[in-house]
mmCIF file of C-alpha atoms and ligand atoms in Angstrom:
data_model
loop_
_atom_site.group_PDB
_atom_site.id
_atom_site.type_symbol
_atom_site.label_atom_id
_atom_site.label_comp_id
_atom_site.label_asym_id
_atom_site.label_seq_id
_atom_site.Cartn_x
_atom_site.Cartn_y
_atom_site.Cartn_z
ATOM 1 C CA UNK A 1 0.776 4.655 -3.736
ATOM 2 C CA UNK A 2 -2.139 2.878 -3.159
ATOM 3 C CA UNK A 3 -3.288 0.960 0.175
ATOM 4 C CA UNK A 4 -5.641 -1.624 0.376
ATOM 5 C CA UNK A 5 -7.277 -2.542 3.401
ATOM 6 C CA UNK A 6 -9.104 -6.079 4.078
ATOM 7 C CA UNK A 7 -11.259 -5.708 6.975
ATOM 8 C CA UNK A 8 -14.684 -6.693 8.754
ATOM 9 C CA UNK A 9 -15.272 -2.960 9.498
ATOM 10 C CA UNK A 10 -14.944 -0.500 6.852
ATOM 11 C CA UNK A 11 -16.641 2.366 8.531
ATOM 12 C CA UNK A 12 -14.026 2.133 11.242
ATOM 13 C CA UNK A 13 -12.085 4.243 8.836
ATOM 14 C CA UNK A 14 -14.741 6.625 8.088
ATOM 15 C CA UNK A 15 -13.034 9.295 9.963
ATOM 16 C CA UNK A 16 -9.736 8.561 9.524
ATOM 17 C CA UNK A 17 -9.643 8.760 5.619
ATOM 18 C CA UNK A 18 -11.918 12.169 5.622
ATOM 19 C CA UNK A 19 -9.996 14.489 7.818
ATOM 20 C CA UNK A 20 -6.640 16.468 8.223
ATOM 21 C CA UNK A 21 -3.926 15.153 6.541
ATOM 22 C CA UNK A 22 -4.967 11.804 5.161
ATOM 23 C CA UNK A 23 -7.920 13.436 3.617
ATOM 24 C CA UNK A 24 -5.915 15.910 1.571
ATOM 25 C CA UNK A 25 -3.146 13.365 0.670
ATOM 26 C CA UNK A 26 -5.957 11.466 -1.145
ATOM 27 C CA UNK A 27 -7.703 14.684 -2.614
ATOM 28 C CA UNK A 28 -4.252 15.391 -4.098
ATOM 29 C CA UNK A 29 -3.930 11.367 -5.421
ATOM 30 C CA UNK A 30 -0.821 11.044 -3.477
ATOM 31 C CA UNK A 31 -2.373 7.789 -1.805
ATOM 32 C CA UNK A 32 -5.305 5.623 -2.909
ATOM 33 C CA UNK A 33 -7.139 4.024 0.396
ATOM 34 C CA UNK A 34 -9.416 0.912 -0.668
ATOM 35 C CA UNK A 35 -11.077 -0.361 2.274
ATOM 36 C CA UNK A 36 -12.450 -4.051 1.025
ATOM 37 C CA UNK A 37 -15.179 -6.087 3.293
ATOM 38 C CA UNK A 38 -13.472 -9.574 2.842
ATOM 39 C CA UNK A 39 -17.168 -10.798 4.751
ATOM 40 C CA UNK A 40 -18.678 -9.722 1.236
ATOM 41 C CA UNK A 41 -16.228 -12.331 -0.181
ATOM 42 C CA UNK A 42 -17.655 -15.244 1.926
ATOM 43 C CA UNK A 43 -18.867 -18.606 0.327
ATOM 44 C CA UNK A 44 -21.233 -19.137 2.851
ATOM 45 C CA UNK A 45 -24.909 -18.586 3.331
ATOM 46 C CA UNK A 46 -24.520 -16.444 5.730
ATOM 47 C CA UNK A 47 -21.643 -14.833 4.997
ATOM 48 C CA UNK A 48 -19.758 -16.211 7.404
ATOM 49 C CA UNK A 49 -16.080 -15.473 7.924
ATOM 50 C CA UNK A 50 -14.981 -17.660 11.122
ATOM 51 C CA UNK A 51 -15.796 -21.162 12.324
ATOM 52 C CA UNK A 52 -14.938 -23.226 15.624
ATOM 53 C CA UNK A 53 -11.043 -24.569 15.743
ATOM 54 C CA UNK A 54 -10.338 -27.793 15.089
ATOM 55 C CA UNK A 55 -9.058 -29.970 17.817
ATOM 56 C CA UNK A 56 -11.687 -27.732 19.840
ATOM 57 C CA UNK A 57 -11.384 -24.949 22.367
ATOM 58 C CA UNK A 58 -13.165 -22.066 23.224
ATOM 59 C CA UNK A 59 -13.490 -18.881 20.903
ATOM 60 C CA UNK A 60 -13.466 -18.809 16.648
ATOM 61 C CA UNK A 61 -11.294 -18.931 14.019
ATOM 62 C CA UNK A 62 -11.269 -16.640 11.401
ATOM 63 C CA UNK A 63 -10.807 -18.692 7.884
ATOM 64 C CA UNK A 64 -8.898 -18.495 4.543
ATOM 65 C CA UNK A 65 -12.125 -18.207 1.957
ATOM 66 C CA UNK A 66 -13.167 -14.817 2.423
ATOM 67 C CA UNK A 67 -9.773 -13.628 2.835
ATOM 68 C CA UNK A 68 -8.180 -15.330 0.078
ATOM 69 C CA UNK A 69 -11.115 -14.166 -2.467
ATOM 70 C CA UNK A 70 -10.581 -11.064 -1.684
ATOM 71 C CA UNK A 71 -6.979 -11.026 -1.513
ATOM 72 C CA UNK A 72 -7.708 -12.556 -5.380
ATOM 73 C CA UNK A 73 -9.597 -9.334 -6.511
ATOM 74 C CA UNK A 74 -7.365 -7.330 -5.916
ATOM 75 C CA UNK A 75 -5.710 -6.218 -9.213
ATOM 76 C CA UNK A 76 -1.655 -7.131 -9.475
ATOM 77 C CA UNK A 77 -2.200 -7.985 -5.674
ATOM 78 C CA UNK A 78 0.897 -10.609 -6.362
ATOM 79 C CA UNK A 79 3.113 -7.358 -6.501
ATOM 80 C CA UNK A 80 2.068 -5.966 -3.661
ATOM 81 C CA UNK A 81 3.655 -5.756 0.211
ATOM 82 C CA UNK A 82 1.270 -7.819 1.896
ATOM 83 C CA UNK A 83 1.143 -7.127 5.548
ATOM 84 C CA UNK A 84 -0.829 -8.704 8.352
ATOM 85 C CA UNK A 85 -1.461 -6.921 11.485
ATOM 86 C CA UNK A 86 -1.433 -8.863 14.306
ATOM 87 C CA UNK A 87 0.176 -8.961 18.128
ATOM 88 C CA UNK A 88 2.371 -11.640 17.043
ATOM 89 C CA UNK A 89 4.397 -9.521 14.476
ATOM 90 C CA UNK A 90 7.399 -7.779 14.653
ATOM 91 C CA UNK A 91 7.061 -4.259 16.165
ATOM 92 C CA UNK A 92 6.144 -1.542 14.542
ATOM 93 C CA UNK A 93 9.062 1.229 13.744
ATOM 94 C CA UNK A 94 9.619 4.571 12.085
ATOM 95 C CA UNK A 95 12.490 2.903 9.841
ATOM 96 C CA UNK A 96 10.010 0.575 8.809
ATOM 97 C CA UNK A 97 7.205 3.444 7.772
ATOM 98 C CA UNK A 98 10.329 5.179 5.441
ATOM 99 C CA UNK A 99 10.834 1.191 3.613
ATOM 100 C CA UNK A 100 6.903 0.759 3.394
ATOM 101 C CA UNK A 101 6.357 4.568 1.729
ATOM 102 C CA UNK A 102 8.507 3.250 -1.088
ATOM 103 C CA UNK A 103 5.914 0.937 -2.757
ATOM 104 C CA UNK A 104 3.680 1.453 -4.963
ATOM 105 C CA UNK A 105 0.793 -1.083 -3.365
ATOM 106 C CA UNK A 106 0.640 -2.359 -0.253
ATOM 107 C CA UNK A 107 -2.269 -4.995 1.311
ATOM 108 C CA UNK A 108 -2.707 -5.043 4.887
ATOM 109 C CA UNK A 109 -4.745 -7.352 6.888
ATOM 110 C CA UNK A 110 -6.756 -6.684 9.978
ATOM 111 C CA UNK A 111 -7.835 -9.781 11.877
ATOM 112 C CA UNK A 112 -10.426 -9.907 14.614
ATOM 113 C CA UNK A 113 -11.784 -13.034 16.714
ATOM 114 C CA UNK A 114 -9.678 -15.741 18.915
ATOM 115 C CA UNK A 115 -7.165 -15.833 16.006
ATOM 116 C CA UNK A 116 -6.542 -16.664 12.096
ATOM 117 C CA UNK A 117 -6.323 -19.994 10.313
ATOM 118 C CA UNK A 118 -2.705 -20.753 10.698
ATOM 119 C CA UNK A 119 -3.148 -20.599 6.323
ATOM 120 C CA UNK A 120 -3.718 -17.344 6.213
ATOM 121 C CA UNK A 121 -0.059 -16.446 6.731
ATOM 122 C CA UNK A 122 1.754 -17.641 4.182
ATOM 123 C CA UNK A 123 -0.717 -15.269 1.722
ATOM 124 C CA UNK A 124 1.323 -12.563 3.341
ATOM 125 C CA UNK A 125 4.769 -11.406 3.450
ATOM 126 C CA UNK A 126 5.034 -9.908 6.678
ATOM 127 C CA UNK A 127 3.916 -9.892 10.435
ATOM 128 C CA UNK A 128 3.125 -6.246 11.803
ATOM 129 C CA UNK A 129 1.947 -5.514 15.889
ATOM 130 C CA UNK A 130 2.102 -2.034 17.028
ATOM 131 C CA UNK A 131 2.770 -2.664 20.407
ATOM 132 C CA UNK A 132 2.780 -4.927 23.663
ATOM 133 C CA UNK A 133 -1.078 -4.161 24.183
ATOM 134 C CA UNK A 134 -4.209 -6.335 22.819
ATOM 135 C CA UNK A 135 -6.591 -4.960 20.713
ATOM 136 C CA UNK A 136 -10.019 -5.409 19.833
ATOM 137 C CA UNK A 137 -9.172 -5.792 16.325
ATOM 138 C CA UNK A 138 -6.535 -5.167 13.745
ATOM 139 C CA UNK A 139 -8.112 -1.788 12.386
ATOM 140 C CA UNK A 140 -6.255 0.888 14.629
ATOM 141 C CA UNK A 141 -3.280 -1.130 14.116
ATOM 142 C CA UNK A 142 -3.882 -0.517 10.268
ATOM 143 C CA UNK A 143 -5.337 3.140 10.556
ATOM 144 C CA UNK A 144 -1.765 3.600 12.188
ATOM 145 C CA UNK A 145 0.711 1.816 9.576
ATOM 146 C CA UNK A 146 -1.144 3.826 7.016
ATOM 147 C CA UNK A 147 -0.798 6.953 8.810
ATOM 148 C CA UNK A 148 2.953 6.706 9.566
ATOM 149 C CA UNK A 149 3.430 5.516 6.021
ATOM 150 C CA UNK A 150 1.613 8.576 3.984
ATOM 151 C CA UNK A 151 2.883 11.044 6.291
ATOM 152 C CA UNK A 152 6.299 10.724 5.095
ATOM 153 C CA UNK A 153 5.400 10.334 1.318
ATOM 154 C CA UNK A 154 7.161 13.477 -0.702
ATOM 155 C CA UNK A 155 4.275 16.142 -0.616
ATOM 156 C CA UNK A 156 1.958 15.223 1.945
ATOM 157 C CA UNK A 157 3.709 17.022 4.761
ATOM 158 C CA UNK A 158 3.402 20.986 3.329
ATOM 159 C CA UNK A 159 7.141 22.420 4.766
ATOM 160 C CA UNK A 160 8.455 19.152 3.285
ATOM 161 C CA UNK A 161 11.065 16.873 4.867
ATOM 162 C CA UNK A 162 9.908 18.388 8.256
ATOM 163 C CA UNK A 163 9.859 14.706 9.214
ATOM 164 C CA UNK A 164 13.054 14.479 8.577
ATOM 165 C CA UNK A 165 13.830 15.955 12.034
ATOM 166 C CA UNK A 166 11.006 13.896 13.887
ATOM 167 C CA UNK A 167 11.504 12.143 16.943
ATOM 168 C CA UNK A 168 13.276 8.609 16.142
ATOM 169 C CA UNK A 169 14.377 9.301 12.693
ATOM 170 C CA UNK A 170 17.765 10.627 13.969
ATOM 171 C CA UNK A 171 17.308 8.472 17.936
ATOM 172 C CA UNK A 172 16.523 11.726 19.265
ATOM 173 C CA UNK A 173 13.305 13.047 20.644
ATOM 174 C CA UNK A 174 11.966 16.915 20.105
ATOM 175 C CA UNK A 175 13.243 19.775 22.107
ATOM 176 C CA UNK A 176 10.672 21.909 23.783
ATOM 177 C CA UNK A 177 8.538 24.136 21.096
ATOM 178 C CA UNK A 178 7.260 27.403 22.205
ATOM 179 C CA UNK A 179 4.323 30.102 20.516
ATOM 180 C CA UNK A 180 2.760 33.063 22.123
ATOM 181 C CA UNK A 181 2.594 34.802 24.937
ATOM 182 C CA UNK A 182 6.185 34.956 26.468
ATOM 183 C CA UNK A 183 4.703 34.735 29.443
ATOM 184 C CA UNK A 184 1.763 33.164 30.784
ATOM 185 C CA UNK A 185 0.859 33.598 34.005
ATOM 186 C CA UNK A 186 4.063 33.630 34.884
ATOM 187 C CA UNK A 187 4.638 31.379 33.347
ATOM 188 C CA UNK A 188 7.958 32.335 30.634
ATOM 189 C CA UNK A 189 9.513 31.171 27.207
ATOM 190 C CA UNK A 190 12.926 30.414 27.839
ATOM 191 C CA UNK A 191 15.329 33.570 27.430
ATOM 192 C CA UNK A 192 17.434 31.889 24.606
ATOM 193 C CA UNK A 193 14.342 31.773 21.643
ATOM 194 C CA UNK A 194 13.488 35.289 22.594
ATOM 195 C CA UNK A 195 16.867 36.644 21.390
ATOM 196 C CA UNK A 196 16.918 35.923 17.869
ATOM 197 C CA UNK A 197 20.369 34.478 17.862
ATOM 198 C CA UNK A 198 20.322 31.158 15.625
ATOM 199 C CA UNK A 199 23.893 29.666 16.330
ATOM 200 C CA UNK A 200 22.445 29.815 20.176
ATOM 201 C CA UNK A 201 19.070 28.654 19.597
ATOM 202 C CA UNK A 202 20.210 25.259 17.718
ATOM 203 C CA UNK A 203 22.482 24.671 20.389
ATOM 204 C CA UNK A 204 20.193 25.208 23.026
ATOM 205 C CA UNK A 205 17.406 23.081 21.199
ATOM 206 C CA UNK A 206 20.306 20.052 20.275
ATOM 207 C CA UNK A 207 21.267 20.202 24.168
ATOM 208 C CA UNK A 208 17.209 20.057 25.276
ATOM 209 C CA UNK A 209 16.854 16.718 22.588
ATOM 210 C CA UNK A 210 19.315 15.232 24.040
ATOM 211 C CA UNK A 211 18.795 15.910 27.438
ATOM 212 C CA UNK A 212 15.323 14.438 27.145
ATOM 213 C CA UNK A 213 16.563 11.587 25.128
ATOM 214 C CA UNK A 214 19.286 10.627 27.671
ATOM 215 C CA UNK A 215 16.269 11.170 30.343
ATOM 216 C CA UNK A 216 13.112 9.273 28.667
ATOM 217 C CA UNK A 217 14.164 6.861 26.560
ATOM 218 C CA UNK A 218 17.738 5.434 27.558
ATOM 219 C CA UNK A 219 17.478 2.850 24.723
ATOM 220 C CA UNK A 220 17.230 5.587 22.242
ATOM 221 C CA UNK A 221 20.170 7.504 24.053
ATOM 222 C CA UNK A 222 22.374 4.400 23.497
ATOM 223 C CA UNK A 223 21.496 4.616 19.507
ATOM 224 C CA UNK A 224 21.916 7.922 19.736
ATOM 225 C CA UNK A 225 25.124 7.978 20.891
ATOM 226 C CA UNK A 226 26.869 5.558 18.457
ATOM 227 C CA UNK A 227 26.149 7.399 15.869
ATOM 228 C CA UNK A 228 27.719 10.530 16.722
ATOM 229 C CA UNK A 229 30.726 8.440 17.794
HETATM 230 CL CL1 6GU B 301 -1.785 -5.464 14.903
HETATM 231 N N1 6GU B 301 -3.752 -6.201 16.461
HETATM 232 C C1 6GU B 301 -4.320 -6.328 17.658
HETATM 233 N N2 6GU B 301 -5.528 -6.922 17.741
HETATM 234 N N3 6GU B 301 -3.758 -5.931 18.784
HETATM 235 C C2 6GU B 301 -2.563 -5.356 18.671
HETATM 236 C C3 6GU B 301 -1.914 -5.169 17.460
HETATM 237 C C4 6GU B 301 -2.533 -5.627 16.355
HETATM 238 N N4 6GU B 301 -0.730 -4.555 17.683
HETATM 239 C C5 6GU B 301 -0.675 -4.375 18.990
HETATM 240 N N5 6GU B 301 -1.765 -4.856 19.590
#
């Protein structure tokens, strides 16, 4: 898969795309990250990417050109899943990282500044926020998308499928994991993991999901339970 990223601040990745897991799902050409500097694409003499709105007001826009170029040199960019991140989309969800890690390109957008020339939509096919917060910019909101994406790619997680048990695939969240010592100040791993008897040990750790669901995150609960019914 490869992801191509149009932003103002490429070095905003820097860290991202050189450590942990991301790194090594590149090293092993699992994912291809591209992160393109649409201000390099800029007609103007300055290289400027946004201008005051029409019909006036406070702040700046940020304009087609630049984007559009560089949307342009982009090889088979007309194939790809072209996603702009922005507080105005359509949340974020783990359903929606599974679809995305399907394709074979994807383009995503990160907008800074007052806003984006209303234009600049329709050179994408969908809306993406993260959340009911405000950002500084769209790059997190990207660094995230393409985290959530690769890490579910076939191969990038080492005991693979693991995800397949993560929090919200299934409406559940995690039971309680434990490591060494047993005890810790006093402080003690629950009896049942000690014992080594499986049948009990999924039970108990089904019951402590649940429990936490039903607890935390009563509109996950309510998913949760129609599908078991
Ligand atoms: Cl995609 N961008 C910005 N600037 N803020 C956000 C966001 C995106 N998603 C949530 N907040």
């Amino acid at each position: 898969m490869k992801i191509d990223i149009l932003t103002l601040f490429p070095r905003m990745f820097d860290g991202f795309l050189t450590e942990s897991i991301m790194s090594r799902a590149i090293e092993n050409k699992i994912v291809e990250i591209n992160c393109i500097d649409f201000r390099e694409f800029s007609n103007s003499k300055h290289k400027k990417v946004d201008d005051s709105p029409y019909g006036g007001g406070a702040g700046m826009v940020l304009g087609i050109q630049s984007i559009y170029d560089a949307l342009q040199s982009i090889p088979n960019y007309q194939e790809a899943l072209k996603i702009m991140v922005t507080p105005q989309g359509k949340t974020f969800k783990q359903e929606y990282a599974y679809e995305y890690s399907k394709q074979d390109h994807i383009i995503i957008l990160c907008g800074h500044y007052e806003g984006y020339d209303e234009r600049i939509r329709e050179l994408f096919d969908i809306e993406i926020s993260i959340g009911d917060y405000v950002l500084t910019g769209g790059e997190l909101a990207a660094m995230v998308l393409t985290d959530a994406i690769t890490r579910v790619i076939p191969n990038v997680i080492s005991n693979d499928d693991s995800h397949l048990n993560d929090s919200f695939s299934n409406h559940l969240l995690e039971h309680p994991h434990y490591t060494r010592p047993a005890d810790f100040m006093g402080k003690k791993v629950p009896e049942v993991l000690l014992n080594g008897n499986h049948k009990l040990i999924e039970e108990w750790r089904m019951d402590q999901s649940v429990k936490r669901t039903k607890e935390r995150r009563p509109d996950l609960y309510k998913k949760y339970l129609k599908t078991i019914k």
